[in-house]
PDB file of C-alpha atoms in Angstrom:
ATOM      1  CA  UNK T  26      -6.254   3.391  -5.723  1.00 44.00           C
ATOM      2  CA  UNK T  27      -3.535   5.670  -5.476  1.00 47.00           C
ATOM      3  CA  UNK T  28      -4.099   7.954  -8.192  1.00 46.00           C
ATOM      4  CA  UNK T  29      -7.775   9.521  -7.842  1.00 52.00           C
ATOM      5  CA  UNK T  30      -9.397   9.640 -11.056  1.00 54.00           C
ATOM      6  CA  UNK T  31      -9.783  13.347 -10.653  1.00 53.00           C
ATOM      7  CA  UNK T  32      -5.745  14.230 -10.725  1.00 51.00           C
ATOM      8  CA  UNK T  33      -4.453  15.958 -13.423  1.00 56.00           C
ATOM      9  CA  UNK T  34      -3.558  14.451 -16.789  1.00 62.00           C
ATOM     10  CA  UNK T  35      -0.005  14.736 -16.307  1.00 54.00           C
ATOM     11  CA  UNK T  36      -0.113  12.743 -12.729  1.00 51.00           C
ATOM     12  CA  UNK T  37      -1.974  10.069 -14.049  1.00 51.00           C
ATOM     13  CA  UNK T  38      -0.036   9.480 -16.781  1.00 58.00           C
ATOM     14  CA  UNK T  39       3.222   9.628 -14.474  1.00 56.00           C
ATOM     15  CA  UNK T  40       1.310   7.107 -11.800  1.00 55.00           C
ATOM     16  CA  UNK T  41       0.186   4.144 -14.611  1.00 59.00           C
ATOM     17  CA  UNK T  42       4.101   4.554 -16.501  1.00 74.00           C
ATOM     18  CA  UNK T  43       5.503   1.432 -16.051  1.00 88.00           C
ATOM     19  CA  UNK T  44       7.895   2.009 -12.691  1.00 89.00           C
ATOM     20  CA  UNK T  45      10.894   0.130 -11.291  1.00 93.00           C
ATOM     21  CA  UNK T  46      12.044   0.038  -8.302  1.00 93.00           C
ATOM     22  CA  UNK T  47      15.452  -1.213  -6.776  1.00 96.00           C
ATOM     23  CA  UNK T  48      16.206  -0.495  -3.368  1.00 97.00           C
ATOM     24  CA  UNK T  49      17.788  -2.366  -0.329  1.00 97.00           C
ATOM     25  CA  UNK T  50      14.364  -2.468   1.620  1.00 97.00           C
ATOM     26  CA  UNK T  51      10.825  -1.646   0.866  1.00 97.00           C
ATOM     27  CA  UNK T  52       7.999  -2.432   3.308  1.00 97.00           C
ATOM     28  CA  UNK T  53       4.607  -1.312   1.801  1.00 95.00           C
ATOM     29  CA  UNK T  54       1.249  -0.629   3.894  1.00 95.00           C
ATOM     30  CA  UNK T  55      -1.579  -1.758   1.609  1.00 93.00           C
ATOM     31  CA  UNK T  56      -4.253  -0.728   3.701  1.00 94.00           C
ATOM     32  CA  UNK T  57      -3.148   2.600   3.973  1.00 94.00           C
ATOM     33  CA  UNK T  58      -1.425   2.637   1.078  1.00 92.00           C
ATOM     34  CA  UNK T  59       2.138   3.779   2.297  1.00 95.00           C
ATOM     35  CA  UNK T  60       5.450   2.926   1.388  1.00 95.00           C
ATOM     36  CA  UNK T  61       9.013   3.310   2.953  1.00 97.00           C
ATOM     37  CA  UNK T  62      12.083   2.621   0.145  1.00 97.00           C
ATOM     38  CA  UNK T  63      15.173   2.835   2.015  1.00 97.00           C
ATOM     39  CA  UNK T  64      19.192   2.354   0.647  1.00 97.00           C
ATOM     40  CA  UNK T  65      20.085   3.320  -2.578  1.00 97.00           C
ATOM     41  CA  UNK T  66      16.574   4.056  -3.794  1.00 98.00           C
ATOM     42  CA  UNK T  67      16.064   4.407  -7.733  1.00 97.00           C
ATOM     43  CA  UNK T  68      12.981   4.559  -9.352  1.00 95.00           C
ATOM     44  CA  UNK T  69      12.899   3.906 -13.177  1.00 95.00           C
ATOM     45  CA  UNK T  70       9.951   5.120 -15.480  1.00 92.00           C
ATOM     46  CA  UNK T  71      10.504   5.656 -19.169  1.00 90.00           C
ATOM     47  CA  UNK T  72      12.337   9.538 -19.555  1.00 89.00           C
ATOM     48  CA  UNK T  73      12.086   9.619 -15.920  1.00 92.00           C
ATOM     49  CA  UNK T  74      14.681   8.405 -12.546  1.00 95.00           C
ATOM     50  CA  UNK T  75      14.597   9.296  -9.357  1.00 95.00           C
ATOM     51  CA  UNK T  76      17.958   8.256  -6.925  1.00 97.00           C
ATOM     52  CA  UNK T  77      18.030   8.895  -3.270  1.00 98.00           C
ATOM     53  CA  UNK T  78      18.908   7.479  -0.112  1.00 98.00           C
ATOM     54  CA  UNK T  79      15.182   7.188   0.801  1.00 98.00           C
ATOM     55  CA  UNK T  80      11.564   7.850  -0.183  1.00 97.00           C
ATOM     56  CA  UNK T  81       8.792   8.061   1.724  1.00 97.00           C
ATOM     57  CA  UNK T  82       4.890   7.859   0.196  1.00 95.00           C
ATOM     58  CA  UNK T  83       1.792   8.578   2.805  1.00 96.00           C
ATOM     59  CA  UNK T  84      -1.252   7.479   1.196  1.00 94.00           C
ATOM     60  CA  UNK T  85      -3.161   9.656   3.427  1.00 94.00           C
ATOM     61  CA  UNK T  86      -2.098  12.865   2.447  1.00 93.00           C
ATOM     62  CA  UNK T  87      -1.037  11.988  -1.437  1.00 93.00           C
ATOM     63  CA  UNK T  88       2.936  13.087  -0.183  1.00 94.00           C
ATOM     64  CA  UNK T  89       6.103  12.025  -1.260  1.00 95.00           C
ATOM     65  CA  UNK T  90       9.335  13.055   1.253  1.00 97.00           C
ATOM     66  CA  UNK T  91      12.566  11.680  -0.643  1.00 97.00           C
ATOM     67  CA  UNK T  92      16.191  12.422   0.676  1.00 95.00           C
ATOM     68  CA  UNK T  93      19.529  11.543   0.789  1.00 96.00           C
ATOM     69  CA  UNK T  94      20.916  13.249  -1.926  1.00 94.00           C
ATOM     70  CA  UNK T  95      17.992  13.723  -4.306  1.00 97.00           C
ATOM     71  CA  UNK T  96      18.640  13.250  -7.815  1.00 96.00           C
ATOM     72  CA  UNK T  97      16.020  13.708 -10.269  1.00 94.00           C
ATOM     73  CA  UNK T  98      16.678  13.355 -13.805  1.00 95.00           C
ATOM     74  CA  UNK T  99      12.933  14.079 -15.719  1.00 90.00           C
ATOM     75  CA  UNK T 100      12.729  14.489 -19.869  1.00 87.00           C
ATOM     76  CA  UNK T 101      15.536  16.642 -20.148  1.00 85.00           C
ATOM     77  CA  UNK T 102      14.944  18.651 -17.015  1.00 91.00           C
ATOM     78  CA  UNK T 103      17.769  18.117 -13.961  1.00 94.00           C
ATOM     79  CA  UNK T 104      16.827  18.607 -10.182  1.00 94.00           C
ATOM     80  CA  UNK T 105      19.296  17.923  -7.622  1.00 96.00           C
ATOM     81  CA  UNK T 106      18.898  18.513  -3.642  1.00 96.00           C
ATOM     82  CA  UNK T 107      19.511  16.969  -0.380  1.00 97.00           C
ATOM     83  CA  UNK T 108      15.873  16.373   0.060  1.00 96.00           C
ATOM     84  CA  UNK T 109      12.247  16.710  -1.532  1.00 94.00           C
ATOM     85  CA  UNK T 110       8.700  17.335  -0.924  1.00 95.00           C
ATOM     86  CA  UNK T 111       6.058  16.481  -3.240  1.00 92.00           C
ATOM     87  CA  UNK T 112       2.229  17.046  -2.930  1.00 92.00           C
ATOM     88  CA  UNK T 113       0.035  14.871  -5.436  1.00 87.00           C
ATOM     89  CA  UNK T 114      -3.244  16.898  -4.604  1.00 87.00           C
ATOM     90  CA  UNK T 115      -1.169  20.306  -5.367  1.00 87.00           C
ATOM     91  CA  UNK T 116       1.079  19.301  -7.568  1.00 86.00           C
ATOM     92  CA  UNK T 117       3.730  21.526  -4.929  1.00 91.00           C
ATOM     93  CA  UNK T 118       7.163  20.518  -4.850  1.00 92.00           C
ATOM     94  CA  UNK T 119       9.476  21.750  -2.178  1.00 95.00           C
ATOM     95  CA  UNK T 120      13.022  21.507  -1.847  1.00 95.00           C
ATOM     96  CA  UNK T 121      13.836  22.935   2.215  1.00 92.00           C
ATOM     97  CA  UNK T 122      17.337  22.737   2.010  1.00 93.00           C
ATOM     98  CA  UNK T 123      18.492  24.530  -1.308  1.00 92.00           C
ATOM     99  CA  UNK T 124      18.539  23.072  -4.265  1.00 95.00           C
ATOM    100  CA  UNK T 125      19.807  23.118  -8.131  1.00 95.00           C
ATOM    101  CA  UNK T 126      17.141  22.702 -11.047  1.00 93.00           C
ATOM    102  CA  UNK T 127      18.081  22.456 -14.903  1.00 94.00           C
ATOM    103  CA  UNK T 128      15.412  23.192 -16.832  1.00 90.00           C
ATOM    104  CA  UNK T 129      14.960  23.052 -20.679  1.00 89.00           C
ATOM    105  CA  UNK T 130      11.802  25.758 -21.537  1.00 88.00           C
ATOM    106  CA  UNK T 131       8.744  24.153 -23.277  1.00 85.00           C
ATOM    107  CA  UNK T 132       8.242  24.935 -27.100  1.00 87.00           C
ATOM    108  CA  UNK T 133       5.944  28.459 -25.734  1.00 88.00           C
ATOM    109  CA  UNK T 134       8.548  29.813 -23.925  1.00 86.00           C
ATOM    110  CA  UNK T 135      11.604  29.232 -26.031  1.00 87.00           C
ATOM    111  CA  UNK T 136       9.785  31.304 -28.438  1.00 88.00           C
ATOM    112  CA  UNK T 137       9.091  33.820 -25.503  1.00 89.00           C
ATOM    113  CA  UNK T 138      12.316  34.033 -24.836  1.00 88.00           C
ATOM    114  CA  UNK T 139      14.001  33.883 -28.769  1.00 89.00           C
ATOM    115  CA  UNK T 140      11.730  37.234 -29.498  1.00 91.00           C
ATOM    116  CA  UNK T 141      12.930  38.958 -26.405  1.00 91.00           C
ATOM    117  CA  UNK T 142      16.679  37.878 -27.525  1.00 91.00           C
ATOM    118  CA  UNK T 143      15.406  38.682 -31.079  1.00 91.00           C
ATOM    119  CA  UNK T 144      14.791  42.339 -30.057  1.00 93.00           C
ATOM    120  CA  UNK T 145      17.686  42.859 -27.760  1.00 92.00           C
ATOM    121  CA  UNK T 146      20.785  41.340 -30.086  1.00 91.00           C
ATOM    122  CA  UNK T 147      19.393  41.877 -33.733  1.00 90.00           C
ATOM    123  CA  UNK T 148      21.257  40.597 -36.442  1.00 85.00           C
ATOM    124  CA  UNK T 149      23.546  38.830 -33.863  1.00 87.00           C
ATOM    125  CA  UNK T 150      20.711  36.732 -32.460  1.00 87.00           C
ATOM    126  CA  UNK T 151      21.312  32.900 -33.452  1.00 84.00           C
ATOM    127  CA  UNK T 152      17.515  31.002 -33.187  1.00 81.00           C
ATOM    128  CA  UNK T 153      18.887  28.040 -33.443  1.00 82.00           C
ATOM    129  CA  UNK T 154      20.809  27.633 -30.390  1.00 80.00           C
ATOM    130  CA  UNK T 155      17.867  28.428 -28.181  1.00 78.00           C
ATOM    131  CA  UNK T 156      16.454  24.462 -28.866  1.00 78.00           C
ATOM    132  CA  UNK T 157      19.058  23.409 -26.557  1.00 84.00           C
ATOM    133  CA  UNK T 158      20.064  26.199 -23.824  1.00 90.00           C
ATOM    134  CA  UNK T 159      18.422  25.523 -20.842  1.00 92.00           C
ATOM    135  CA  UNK T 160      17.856  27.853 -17.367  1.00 92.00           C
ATOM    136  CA  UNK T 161      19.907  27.106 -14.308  1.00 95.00           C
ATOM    137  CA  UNK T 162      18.365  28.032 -11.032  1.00 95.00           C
ATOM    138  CA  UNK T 163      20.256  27.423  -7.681  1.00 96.00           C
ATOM    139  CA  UNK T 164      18.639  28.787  -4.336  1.00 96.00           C
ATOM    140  CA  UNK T 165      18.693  27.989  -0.800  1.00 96.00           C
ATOM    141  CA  UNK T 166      14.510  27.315  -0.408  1.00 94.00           C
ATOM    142  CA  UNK T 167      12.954  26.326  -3.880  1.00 94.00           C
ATOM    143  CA  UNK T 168       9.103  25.701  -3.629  1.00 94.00           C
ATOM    144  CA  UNK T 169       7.781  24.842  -7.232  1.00 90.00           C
ATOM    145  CA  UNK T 170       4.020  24.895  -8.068  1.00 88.00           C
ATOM    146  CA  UNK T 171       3.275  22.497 -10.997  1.00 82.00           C
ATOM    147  CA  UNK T 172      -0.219  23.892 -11.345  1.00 82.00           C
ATOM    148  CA  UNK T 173       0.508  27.484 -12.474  1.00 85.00           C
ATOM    149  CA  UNK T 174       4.610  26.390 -13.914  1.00 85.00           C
ATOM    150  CA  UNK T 175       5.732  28.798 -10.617  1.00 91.00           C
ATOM    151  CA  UNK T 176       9.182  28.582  -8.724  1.00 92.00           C
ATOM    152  CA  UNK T 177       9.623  30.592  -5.800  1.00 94.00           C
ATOM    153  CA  UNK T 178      13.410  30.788  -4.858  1.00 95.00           C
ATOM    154  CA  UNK T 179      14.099  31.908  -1.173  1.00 94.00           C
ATOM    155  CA  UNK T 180      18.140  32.788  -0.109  1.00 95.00           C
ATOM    156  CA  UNK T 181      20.703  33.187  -2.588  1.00 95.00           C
ATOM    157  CA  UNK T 182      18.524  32.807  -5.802  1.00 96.00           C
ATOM    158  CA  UNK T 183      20.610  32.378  -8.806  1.00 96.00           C
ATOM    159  CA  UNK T 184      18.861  31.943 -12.068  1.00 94.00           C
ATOM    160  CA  UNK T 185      21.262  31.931 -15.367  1.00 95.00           C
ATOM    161  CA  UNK T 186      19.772  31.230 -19.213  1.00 93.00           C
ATOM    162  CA  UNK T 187      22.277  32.381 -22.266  1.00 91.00           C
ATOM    163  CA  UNK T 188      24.046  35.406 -21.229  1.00 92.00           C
ATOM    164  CA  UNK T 189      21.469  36.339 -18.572  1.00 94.00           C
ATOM    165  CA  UNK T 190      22.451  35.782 -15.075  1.00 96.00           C
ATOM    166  CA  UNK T 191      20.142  37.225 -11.956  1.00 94.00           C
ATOM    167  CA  UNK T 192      20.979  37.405  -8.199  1.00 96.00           C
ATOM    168  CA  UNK T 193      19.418  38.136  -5.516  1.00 96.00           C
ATOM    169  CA  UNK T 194      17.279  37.321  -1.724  1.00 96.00           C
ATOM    170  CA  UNK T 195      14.027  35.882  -3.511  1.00 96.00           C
ATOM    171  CA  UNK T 196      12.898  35.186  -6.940  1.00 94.00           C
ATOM    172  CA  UNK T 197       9.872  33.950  -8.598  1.00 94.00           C
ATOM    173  CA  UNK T 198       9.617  32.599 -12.172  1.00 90.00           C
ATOM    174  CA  UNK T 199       6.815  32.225 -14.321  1.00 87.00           C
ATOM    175  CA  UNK T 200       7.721  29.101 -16.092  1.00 78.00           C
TER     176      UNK T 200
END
């Protein structure tokens, strides 16, 4: 039992998708309910793949550790790095080495972010191009919090959406 009955909606749901996985070698621990995917690692679930060189699960502390040029393409959303973290029980994700995200804003904050455009550009302010435009983040630490939709970006944070670009040592985004 991988999945705890008690984890979120969203993990569940991720957990009992229907999942393929190709890879040159897999060795799984049922007793402790581990696995090791190594060479040319994809996993396939429906609006969901993961690619990397390998992927690591430890049953014991609900963990994922994936490198080797991480690639995670995930309903729209883009996340590319050399290597990822993922915590089940937290829901953190951490990407050590820098990392670039694509995101495409939920239905609640592309209307958060249409009335701030709204306000600022006035008759020049186009609603319907905001379905599509999504933010680009690049940083050289990205830790992301799935629980409370937070991204902390340590070194070189770069976060861009329409015309909007920000710089600087840290930044932290309420998504």
């Amino acid at each position: 039992e991988i999945i705890d009955r008690d984890e979120e909606e969203k993990t569940r749901d991720i957990a009992r998708s229907e999942t393929t996985v190709t890879c040159s070698a897999m060795d799984l621990d049922f007793d402790n309910e581990d696995i090791l995917a190594t060479g040319n690692v994809a996993m396939h679930q429906p609006d969901r793949l993961l690619t990397a060189g390998t992927a690591i699960y430890t049953g014991a502390s609900k963990s994922w550790e994936v490198y080797g040029n991480v690639i995670v393409q995930d309903e729209g959303d883009y996340y590319e790095a050399p290597s990822f973290t993922y915590n089940e029980d937290t829901g953190e994700i951490v990407a050590p080495q820098g990392a670039f995200f694509e995101i495409k804003p939920d239905e609640d904050q592309q209307r958060d972010f249409a009335d701030w455009f709204r306000k600022r550009d006035g008759d020049d302010f186009n609603e319907a191009e905001f379905k599509e435009l999504k933010i680009f983040v690049r940083g050289d630490q990205m830790v992301f919090d799935d629980e409370s939709d937070i991204l902390i970006i340590t070194g070189n944070a770069d976060v861009r959406y329409k015309d909007v670009s920000l710089n600087s040592d840290k930044a932290t985004i309420y998504l």
